[in-house]
Short mmCIF file of C-alpha atoms and ligand atoms in Angstrom, two decimals:
data_model
loop_
_atom_site.label_atom_id
_atom_site.label_comp_id
_atom_site.label_asym_id
_atom_site.label_seq_id
_atom_site.Cartn_x
_atom_site.Cartn_y
_atom_site.Cartn_z
CA UNK A 1 89.34 70.60 98.48
CA UNK A 2 88.68 74.23 99.25
CA UNK A 3 90.54 75.97 102.03
CA UNK A 4 89.62 79.25 103.69
CA UNK A 5 92.77 81.09 104.83
CA UNK A 6 92.73 83.83 107.47
CA UNK A 7 95.70 86.07 108.34
CA UNK A 8 95.85 88.88 110.91
CA UNK A 9 99.28 88.55 112.56
CA UNK A 10 100.47 92.12 111.99
CA UNK A 11 98.92 95.00 110.06
CA UNK A 12 97.15 93.24 107.21
CA UNK A 13 93.70 91.69 107.52
CA UNK A 14 93.63 89.02 104.82
CA UNK A 15 91.27 86.26 103.75
CA UNK A 16 91.66 83.90 100.79
CA UNK A 17 89.90 80.95 99.25
CA UNK A 18 92.15 78.30 97.73
CA UNK A 19 91.16 75.28 95.68
CA UNK A 20 93.76 72.54 95.81
CA UNK A 21 93.98 68.99 94.51
CA UNK A 22 95.50 65.89 96.13
CA UNK A 23 98.89 66.69 94.59
CA UNK A 24 99.05 70.24 95.91
CA UNK A 25 98.22 71.98 92.62
CA UNK A 26 96.30 75.04 93.67
CA UNK A 27 94.12 77.82 92.31
CA UNK A 28 93.62 80.99 94.29
CA UNK A 29 89.88 81.65 93.92
CA UNK A 30 90.10 84.88 95.88
CA UNK A 31 92.67 86.75 97.95
CA UNK A 32 91.65 89.93 99.72
CA UNK A 33 94.19 91.97 101.67
CA UNK A 34 93.15 95.02 103.66
CA UNK A 35 96.26 96.91 104.68
CA UNK A 36 96.39 99.22 107.69
CA UNK A 37 99.36 101.08 106.23
CA UNK A 38 97.64 104.46 106.17
CA UNK A 39 96.64 104.12 109.82
CA UNK A 40 100.16 103.27 111.06
CA UNK A 41 102.06 105.60 108.73
CA UNK A 42 101.46 108.55 111.03
CA UNK A 43 103.16 106.67 113.89
CA UNK A 44 106.12 105.48 111.76
CA UNK A 45 105.43 101.87 112.74
CA UNK A 46 102.71 99.43 113.75
CA UNK A 47 100.92 100.27 117.01
CA UNK A 48 99.60 96.94 118.39
CA UNK A 49 96.42 98.21 120.05
CA UNK A 50 95.49 100.26 116.99
CA UNK A 51 96.22 97.27 114.73
CA UNK A 52 93.98 94.93 116.72
CA UNK A 53 91.07 97.36 116.62
CA UNK A 54 91.42 97.82 112.88
CA UNK A 55 91.41 94.01 112.42
CA UNK A 56 88.21 93.73 114.47
CA UNK A 57 86.58 96.42 112.37
CA UNK A 58 87.47 94.92 108.99
CA UNK A 59 87.64 91.15 109.42
CA UNK A 60 84.00 90.35 108.59
CA UNK A 61 83.94 92.66 105.57
CA UNK A 62 87.15 91.08 104.24
CA UNK A 63 85.73 87.60 104.86
CA UNK A 64 82.52 88.51 103.05
CA UNK A 65 84.43 89.91 100.07
CA UNK A 66 86.75 86.89 99.76
CA UNK A 67 84.10 84.23 100.32
CA UNK A 68 81.18 85.60 98.37
CA UNK A 69 79.00 82.78 99.69
CA UNK A 70 81.31 79.96 98.48
CA UNK A 71 81.72 76.72 100.45
CA UNK A 72 84.96 75.45 101.97
CA UNK A 73 86.20 72.23 103.59
CA UNK A 74 88.96 73.45 105.89
CA UNK A 75 89.80 76.65 107.73
CA UNK A 76 93.48 77.63 108.05
CA UNK A 77 94.42 80.48 110.33
CA UNK A 78 97.71 82.07 111.43
CA UNK A 79 98.16 81.37 115.15
CA UNK A 80 101.69 82.84 115.43
CA UNK A 81 104.15 84.42 115.44
CA UNK A 82 102.96 88.03 115.50
CA UNK A 83 101.19 90.56 117.68
CA UNK A 84 99.12 88.85 120.38
CA UNK A 85 95.98 90.92 120.04
CA UNK A 86 96.12 91.02 116.22
CA UNK A 87 96.51 87.23 116.05
CA UNK A 88 93.54 86.81 118.39
CA UNK A 89 91.18 88.48 115.92
CA UNK A 90 91.91 86.01 113.12
CA UNK A 91 92.00 83.00 115.42
CA UNK A 92 88.72 83.83 117.18
CA UNK A 93 87.04 84.47 113.83
CA UNK A 94 88.31 81.11 112.54
CA UNK A 95 87.23 79.28 115.71
CA UNK A 96 83.75 80.76 115.50
CA UNK A 97 83.36 79.63 111.88
CA UNK A 98 84.73 76.17 112.73
CA UNK A 99 82.32 75.81 115.67
CA UNK A 100 79.23 77.09 113.93
CA UNK A 101 79.82 75.27 110.63
CA UNK A 102 81.48 72.11 111.94
CA UNK A 103 84.45 72.56 109.65
CA UNK A 104 87.98 71.37 110.60
CA UNK A 105 90.44 74.03 111.65
CA UNK A 106 94.21 74.09 111.19
CA UNK A 107 96.53 76.52 112.96
CA UNK A 108 99.28 77.77 110.65
CA UNK A 109 102.73 79.14 111.47
CA UNK A 110 103.06 82.46 109.60
CA UNK A 111 106.73 81.75 108.81
CA UNK A 112 105.98 78.29 107.41
CA UNK A 113 103.46 79.97 105.14
CA UNK A 114 106.06 82.51 103.93
CA UNK A 115 108.43 79.58 103.19
CA UNK A 116 105.82 77.75 101.13
CA UNK A 117 104.43 80.83 99.33
CA UNK A 118 106.43 80.24 96.10
CA UNK A 119 104.54 76.92 95.70
CA UNK A 120 101.36 78.88 94.94
CA UNK A 121 102.78 79.06 91.42
CA UNK A 122 102.22 75.57 90.12
CA UNK A 123 105.33 75.23 87.98
CA UNK A 124 107.57 73.82 90.72
CA UNK A 125 108.30 70.11 91.05
CA UNK A 126 108.65 69.98 94.82
CA UNK A 127 107.35 66.52 95.68
CA UNK A 128 109.94 64.51 97.66
CA UNK A 129 112.62 67.12 97.14
CA UNK A 130 115.02 68.18 99.86
CA UNK A 131 114.89 71.93 100.11
CA UNK A 132 116.21 74.95 101.87
CA UNK A 133 113.91 77.92 102.56
CA UNK A 134 114.91 81.50 103.29
CA UNK A 135 112.42 83.74 105.11
CA UNK A 136 113.17 87.45 104.85
CA UNK A 137 110.50 89.56 106.50
CA UNK A 138 109.97 92.48 108.85
CA UNK A 139 110.49 90.36 111.94
CA UNK A 140 112.56 87.39 110.74
CA UNK A 141 115.60 86.37 108.73
CA UNK A 142 115.84 82.59 108.89
CA UNK A 143 117.27 79.78 106.85
CA UNK A 144 115.71 76.34 107.32
CA UNK A 145 115.66 72.98 105.61
CA UNK A 146 112.79 70.55 105.20
CA UNK A 147 111.80 67.32 103.51
CA UNK A 148 108.13 67.16 104.46
CA UNK A 149 107.02 70.83 104.45
CA UNK A 150 105.68 70.52 108.00
CA UNK A 151 108.80 70.04 110.09
CA UNK A 152 111.64 72.49 109.57
CA UNK A 153 115.18 72.44 110.85
CA UNK A 154 116.91 75.72 111.61
CA UNK A 155 120.19 76.24 109.74
CA UNK A 156 120.80 79.92 110.36
CA UNK A 157 119.14 83.12 111.55
CA UNK A 158 119.83 86.72 112.46
CA UNK A 159 121.38 87.30 115.87
CA UNK A 160 119.67 90.70 116.19
CA UNK A 161 117.61 92.73 113.71
CA UNK A 162 115.68 91.19 110.83
CA UNK A 163 116.57 92.33 107.32
CA UNK A 164 113.18 94.04 106.80
CA UNK A 165 113.62 95.83 110.11
CA UNK A 166 117.05 97.08 108.93
CA UNK A 167 115.48 98.43 105.71
CA UNK A 168 112.77 100.16 107.78
CA UNK A 169 115.36 101.71 110.12
CA UNK A 170 117.53 103.01 107.27
CA UNK A 171 114.44 104.67 105.79
CA UNK A 172 113.71 106.26 109.17
CA UNK A 173 117.30 107.55 109.53
CA UNK A 174 116.99 109.15 106.11
CA UNK A 175 113.46 110.51 106.73
CA UNK A 176 112.13 108.59 103.76
CA UNK A 177 108.87 107.31 105.26
CA UNK A 178 107.29 103.99 106.17
CA UNK A 179 107.44 101.10 105.40
CA UNK A 180 111.06 101.50 104.47
CA UNK A 181 111.75 98.41 102.37
CA UNK A 182 110.17 99.44 99.08
CA UNK A 183 111.21 103.12 99.52
CA UNK A 184 114.88 102.33 100.23
CA UNK A 185 114.86 99.86 97.37
CA UNK A 186 113.40 102.45 94.94
CA UNK A 187 115.94 105.06 96.02
CA UNK A 188 118.75 102.53 95.62
CA UNK A 189 117.93 102.16 91.90
CA UNK A 190 119.39 105.58 91.12
CA UNK A 191 122.11 105.53 93.77
CA UNK A 192 125.77 104.56 93.62
CA UNK A 193 126.15 101.28 95.54
CA UNK A 194 129.94 101.70 95.70
CA UNK A 195 129.88 105.22 97.11
CA UNK A 196 130.06 104.19 100.77
CA UNK A 197 131.83 101.17 102.20
CA UNK A 198 129.74 99.68 105.01
CA UNK A 199 130.65 96.76 107.29
CA UNK A 200 129.51 93.26 106.33
CA UNK A 201 128.89 91.76 109.77
CA UNK A 202 129.67 88.06 110.19
CA UNK A 203 130.61 87.64 106.55
CA UNK A 204 133.43 85.26 107.48
CA UNK A 205 131.90 83.70 110.60
CA UNK A 206 131.81 80.23 109.03
CA UNK A 207 128.17 79.62 110.01
CA UNK A 208 124.90 80.61 108.36
CA UNK A 209 123.94 83.39 110.79
CA UNK A 210 123.53 87.10 110.17
CA UNK A 211 123.70 90.31 112.16
CA UNK A 212 122.27 93.59 110.90
CA UNK A 213 122.41 95.89 113.90
CA UNK A 214 126.06 96.88 113.31
CA UNK A 215 125.25 97.74 109.71
CA UNK A 216 122.34 99.89 110.87
CA UNK A 217 124.62 101.69 113.36
CA UNK A 218 127.20 102.30 110.63
CA UNK A 219 124.46 103.90 108.51
CA UNK A 220 123.42 106.03 111.49
CA UNK A 221 126.97 107.41 111.92
CA UNK A 222 127.33 107.98 108.20
CA UNK A 223 124.06 109.93 108.13
CA UNK A 224 125.17 112.01 111.14
CA UNK A 225 128.53 112.80 109.52
CA UNK A 226 126.98 113.84 106.21
CA UNK A 227 124.36 115.94 108.01
CA UNK A 228 127.07 117.73 110.01
CA UNK A 229 128.96 118.48 106.82
CA UNK A 230 125.76 119.71 105.13
CA UNK A 231 126.12 116.98 102.50
CA UNK A 232 123.00 114.90 103.10
CA UNK A 233 121.25 115.82 99.85
CA UNK A 234 118.89 113.69 97.75
CA UNK A 235 121.72 112.03 95.83
CA UNK A 236 123.63 111.19 99.03
CA UNK A 237 120.46 109.55 100.39
CA UNK A 238 120.15 107.47 97.25
CA UNK A 239 123.82 106.47 97.46
CA UNK A 240 123.33 105.41 101.09
CA UNK A 241 120.26 103.34 100.15
CA UNK A 242 122.18 101.64 97.33
CA UNK A 243 125.28 101.01 99.47
CA UNK A 244 123.16 99.63 102.33
CA UNK A 245 121.14 97.39 100.02
CA UNK A 246 124.23 96.02 98.32
CA UNK A 247 125.92 95.28 101.66
CA UNK A 248 122.90 93.67 103.34
CA UNK A 249 121.92 91.55 100.35
CA UNK A 250 125.51 90.47 99.69
CA UNK A 251 125.83 89.00 103.20
CA UNK A 252 122.50 87.21 102.81
CA UNK A 253 123.45 85.78 99.42
CA UNK A 254 126.91 84.65 100.60
CA UNK A 255 125.52 82.72 103.57
CA UNK A 256 122.77 81.14 101.49
CA UNK A 257 125.36 80.07 98.91
CA UNK A 258 127.50 78.52 101.62
CA UNK A 259 124.51 76.63 103.09
CA UNK A 260 123.53 75.30 99.69
CA UNK A 261 127.10 74.22 98.94
CA UNK A 262 127.37 72.45 102.31
CA UNK A 263 123.90 70.88 102.49
CA UNK A 264 123.18 70.14 98.82
CA UNK A 265 119.39 70.74 98.68
CA UNK A 266 117.54 70.24 95.39
CA UNK A 267 115.88 73.63 95.47
CA UNK A 268 115.67 76.93 97.32
CA UNK A 269 112.44 78.72 98.22
CA UNK A 270 112.50 82.38 99.29
CA UNK A 271 109.55 84.11 100.97
CA UNK A 272 108.53 87.09 103.14
CA UNK A 273 108.09 90.81 102.49
CA UNK A 274 111.73 91.38 101.50
CA UNK A 275 111.51 88.60 98.87
CA UNK A 276 109.77 91.25 96.74
CA UNK A 277 113.12 93.07 96.56
CA UNK A 278 114.55 93.26 93.03
CA UNK A 279 118.20 93.32 94.04
CA UNK A 280 117.71 90.31 96.33
CA UNK A 281 116.03 88.41 93.51
CA UNK A 282 118.92 89.18 91.16
CA UNK A 283 121.52 88.25 93.76
CA UNK A 284 119.93 84.93 94.69
CA UNK A 285 119.98 83.69 91.12
CA UNK A 286 120.14 80.08 90.02
CA UNK A 287 123.44 80.90 88.28
CA UNK A 288 125.02 82.14 91.50
CA UNK A 289 123.62 79.42 93.76
CA UNK A 290 123.75 76.46 91.33
CA UNK A 291 120.31 75.26 92.41
CA UNK A 292 116.79 76.15 91.20
CA UNK A 293 115.48 79.17 93.16
CA UNK A 294 111.82 80.13 93.51
CA UNK A 295 110.25 83.36 94.72
CA UNK A 296 106.55 84.04 95.33
CA UNK A 297 104.56 86.16 92.90
CA UNK A 298 104.85 89.74 94.16
CA UNK A 299 101.28 89.74 95.50
CA UNK A 300 102.17 86.76 97.73
CA UNK A 301 105.53 88.09 98.99
CA UNK A 302 104.06 90.29 101.74
CA UNK A 303 101.44 89.13 104.20
CA UNK A 304 98.47 87.44 102.55
CA UNK A 305 96.02 84.64 103.29
CA UNK A 306 96.54 82.51 100.16
CA UNK A 307 99.86 81.32 101.60
CA UNK A 308 98.11 80.55 104.91
CA UNK A 309 95.55 78.40 103.11
CA UNK A 310 98.34 76.58 101.25
CA UNK A 311 100.26 75.91 104.47
CA UNK A 312 96.96 74.68 105.96
CA UNK A 313 96.77 72.08 103.19
CA UNK A 314 100.14 70.66 104.20
CA UNK A 315 98.94 70.24 107.79
CA UNK A 316 95.39 69.12 106.91
CA UNK A 317 95.91 65.72 108.57
CA UNK A 318 96.49 67.49 111.86
CA UNK A 319 93.34 69.59 111.59
CA UNK A 320 90.34 68.35 113.54
CA UNK A 321 86.83 69.37 114.42
CA UNK A 322 87.64 70.19 118.00
CA UNK A 323 90.48 72.55 117.25
CA UNK A 324 88.26 75.48 118.14
CA UNK A 325 88.59 74.28 121.74
CA UNK A 326 92.32 73.67 121.73
CA UNK A 327 94.01 75.95 119.19
CA UNK A 328 96.12 78.57 120.96
CA UNK A 329 97.63 81.83 119.82
CA UNK A 330 101.41 81.88 120.26
CA UNK A 331 103.01 85.29 119.52
CA UNK A 332 106.47 83.70 119.76
CA UNK A 333 105.79 80.60 117.67
CA UNK A 334 109.03 79.45 116.04
CA UNK A 335 109.59 78.13 112.57
CA UNK A 336 112.20 75.64 113.71
CA UNK A 337 114.58 74.89 116.53
O1 LIG B 1 106.44 89.56 105.40
P1 LIG B 1 106.05 90.96 105.69
O2 LIG B 1 104.99 91.61 104.84
O3 LIG B 1 105.58 91.11 107.17
C1 LIG B 1 106.19 90.37 108.19
O4 LIG B 1 105.83 89.18 108.37
O5 LIG B 1 107.10 90.96 108.82
O6 LIG B 1 107.40 91.83 105.62
C2 LIG B 1 107.38 93.20 105.82
C3 LIG B 1 108.79 93.74 105.62
C4 LIG B 1 108.94 95.21 105.98
O7 LIG B 1 110.09 95.37 106.79
C5 LIG B 1 109.12 95.89 104.63
O8 LIG B 1 109.88 97.07 104.70
C6 LIG B 1 109.83 94.81 103.85
O9 LIG B 1 109.20 93.61 104.26
N1 LIG B 1 109.74 94.97 102.39
C7 LIG B 1 110.79 95.16 101.57
C8 LIG B 1 110.28 95.30 100.26
N2 LIG B 1 108.92 95.17 100.32
C9 LIG B 1 108.61 94.97 101.64
N3 LIG B 1 112.11 95.24 101.82
C10 LIG B 1 112.95 95.44 100.80
N4 LIG B 1 112.54 95.59 99.52
C11 LIG B 1 111.21 95.52 99.20
N5 LIG B 1 110.84 95.67 97.93
ZN1 LIG B 2 104.88 88.15 107.15
#
C-alpha cells in the first residue's frame, strides 16, 4: 500500500510518500521537508503565529513536489503534540484530501513516529519483539516500552526541560546561534569535555527520569563567571559545549542502561532530533547496553513525514473514511501514560 504522510507540528512543513508491504518493509518514494529555520532564526526560536502562516503558504507546494501526481491508499497526518495552529494546517489539509478523494485518514502521534523512525531502514527484525524506545527531541525526553507499536507504556521522562531544549539554551547562553543542538555538538568536537565539572542531576535517583534544568543553570553560572573574569574565549566556549554534552548524554545513557537491565527488552530504538547527535550515538552503543540499538538515518532523525507515514501504517486498522469528521488536533497529545 502507499501512504501519504503529512507533518506540520512545529517549524517543518513535510510531506512524504511511502510504499509498504504487509510485513512493514517500506520504500520512501519521496520525502520533502521545507524548513522554516531561516524565518525563525532572527527570533532565536519558533514563533507560533509566524510558523502557522509559513505552513499555510508552503503546504500545497510541498504536497505537489512530494506527490508528483502519484496515487495513495491512506493519509497519515500528525495530530499532536505540537503547536496548535501549526498542527491545524497539516490536519486540515489531510482532512480535505480525505474528504475529496474518499481516502482513509489516520491521525498520528508525532512522538510515536519518532520512536518508529529507525524502522524505515529495513534491516531490523522487529516483529513480535519487546522493545524500549527513547525519544530525544526539542520538546521531549521520554523512555517507553511497547510490544505492538501502537500502545506505549511510559518508563521514564524528563521532569523539566527536554534534552534538545537544554542544547538550544546552552547555545543561547554562549551566543552560538539557533538551533543549538548541531552547533553545540560541532563545538564540542574540539573542546575538552573534562575541563568543567557540571552536575549530573538525578544520576542516582533509582528511577528512569531525568532533569536538565539544573544543568542548564550550572552552565549559566559558569558562563557568567568566565565572562566576569574575561575568560570566555572561543576555546572556553568549546570546552563548555563538550563538558555539557558529556554530562547530559552520560545521564541519558546511564538511565537507559538501567532500564534495559531491569526490563530486558530485545532491542532499543532511538529517535527525535537529538538522535542525530554523534556523541549520543557513540554512548548508546550495543556494547554498552548489551542489546541491539537502532537509530534513524540522519535525514529521518529530525521532523519529517516519512516517519509519519510509517506510523500511519501501524495504525491503519484504526483509520476510517469518516475520520475527516472526527479527527482532532491535540497539542498536548501524550506518547504514553
Ligand atoms: O525532533 P525535532 O526535530 O523536533 C521536535 O520534535 O522537537 O528536534 C529538534 C531538536 C532541537 O532542540 C535541536 O537543537 C536538536 O533537536 N538537535 C540536536 C542535533 N540536531 C538537532 N541536538 C544535539 N545534537 C544534534 N546533532
Ligand atoms: Zn519532532
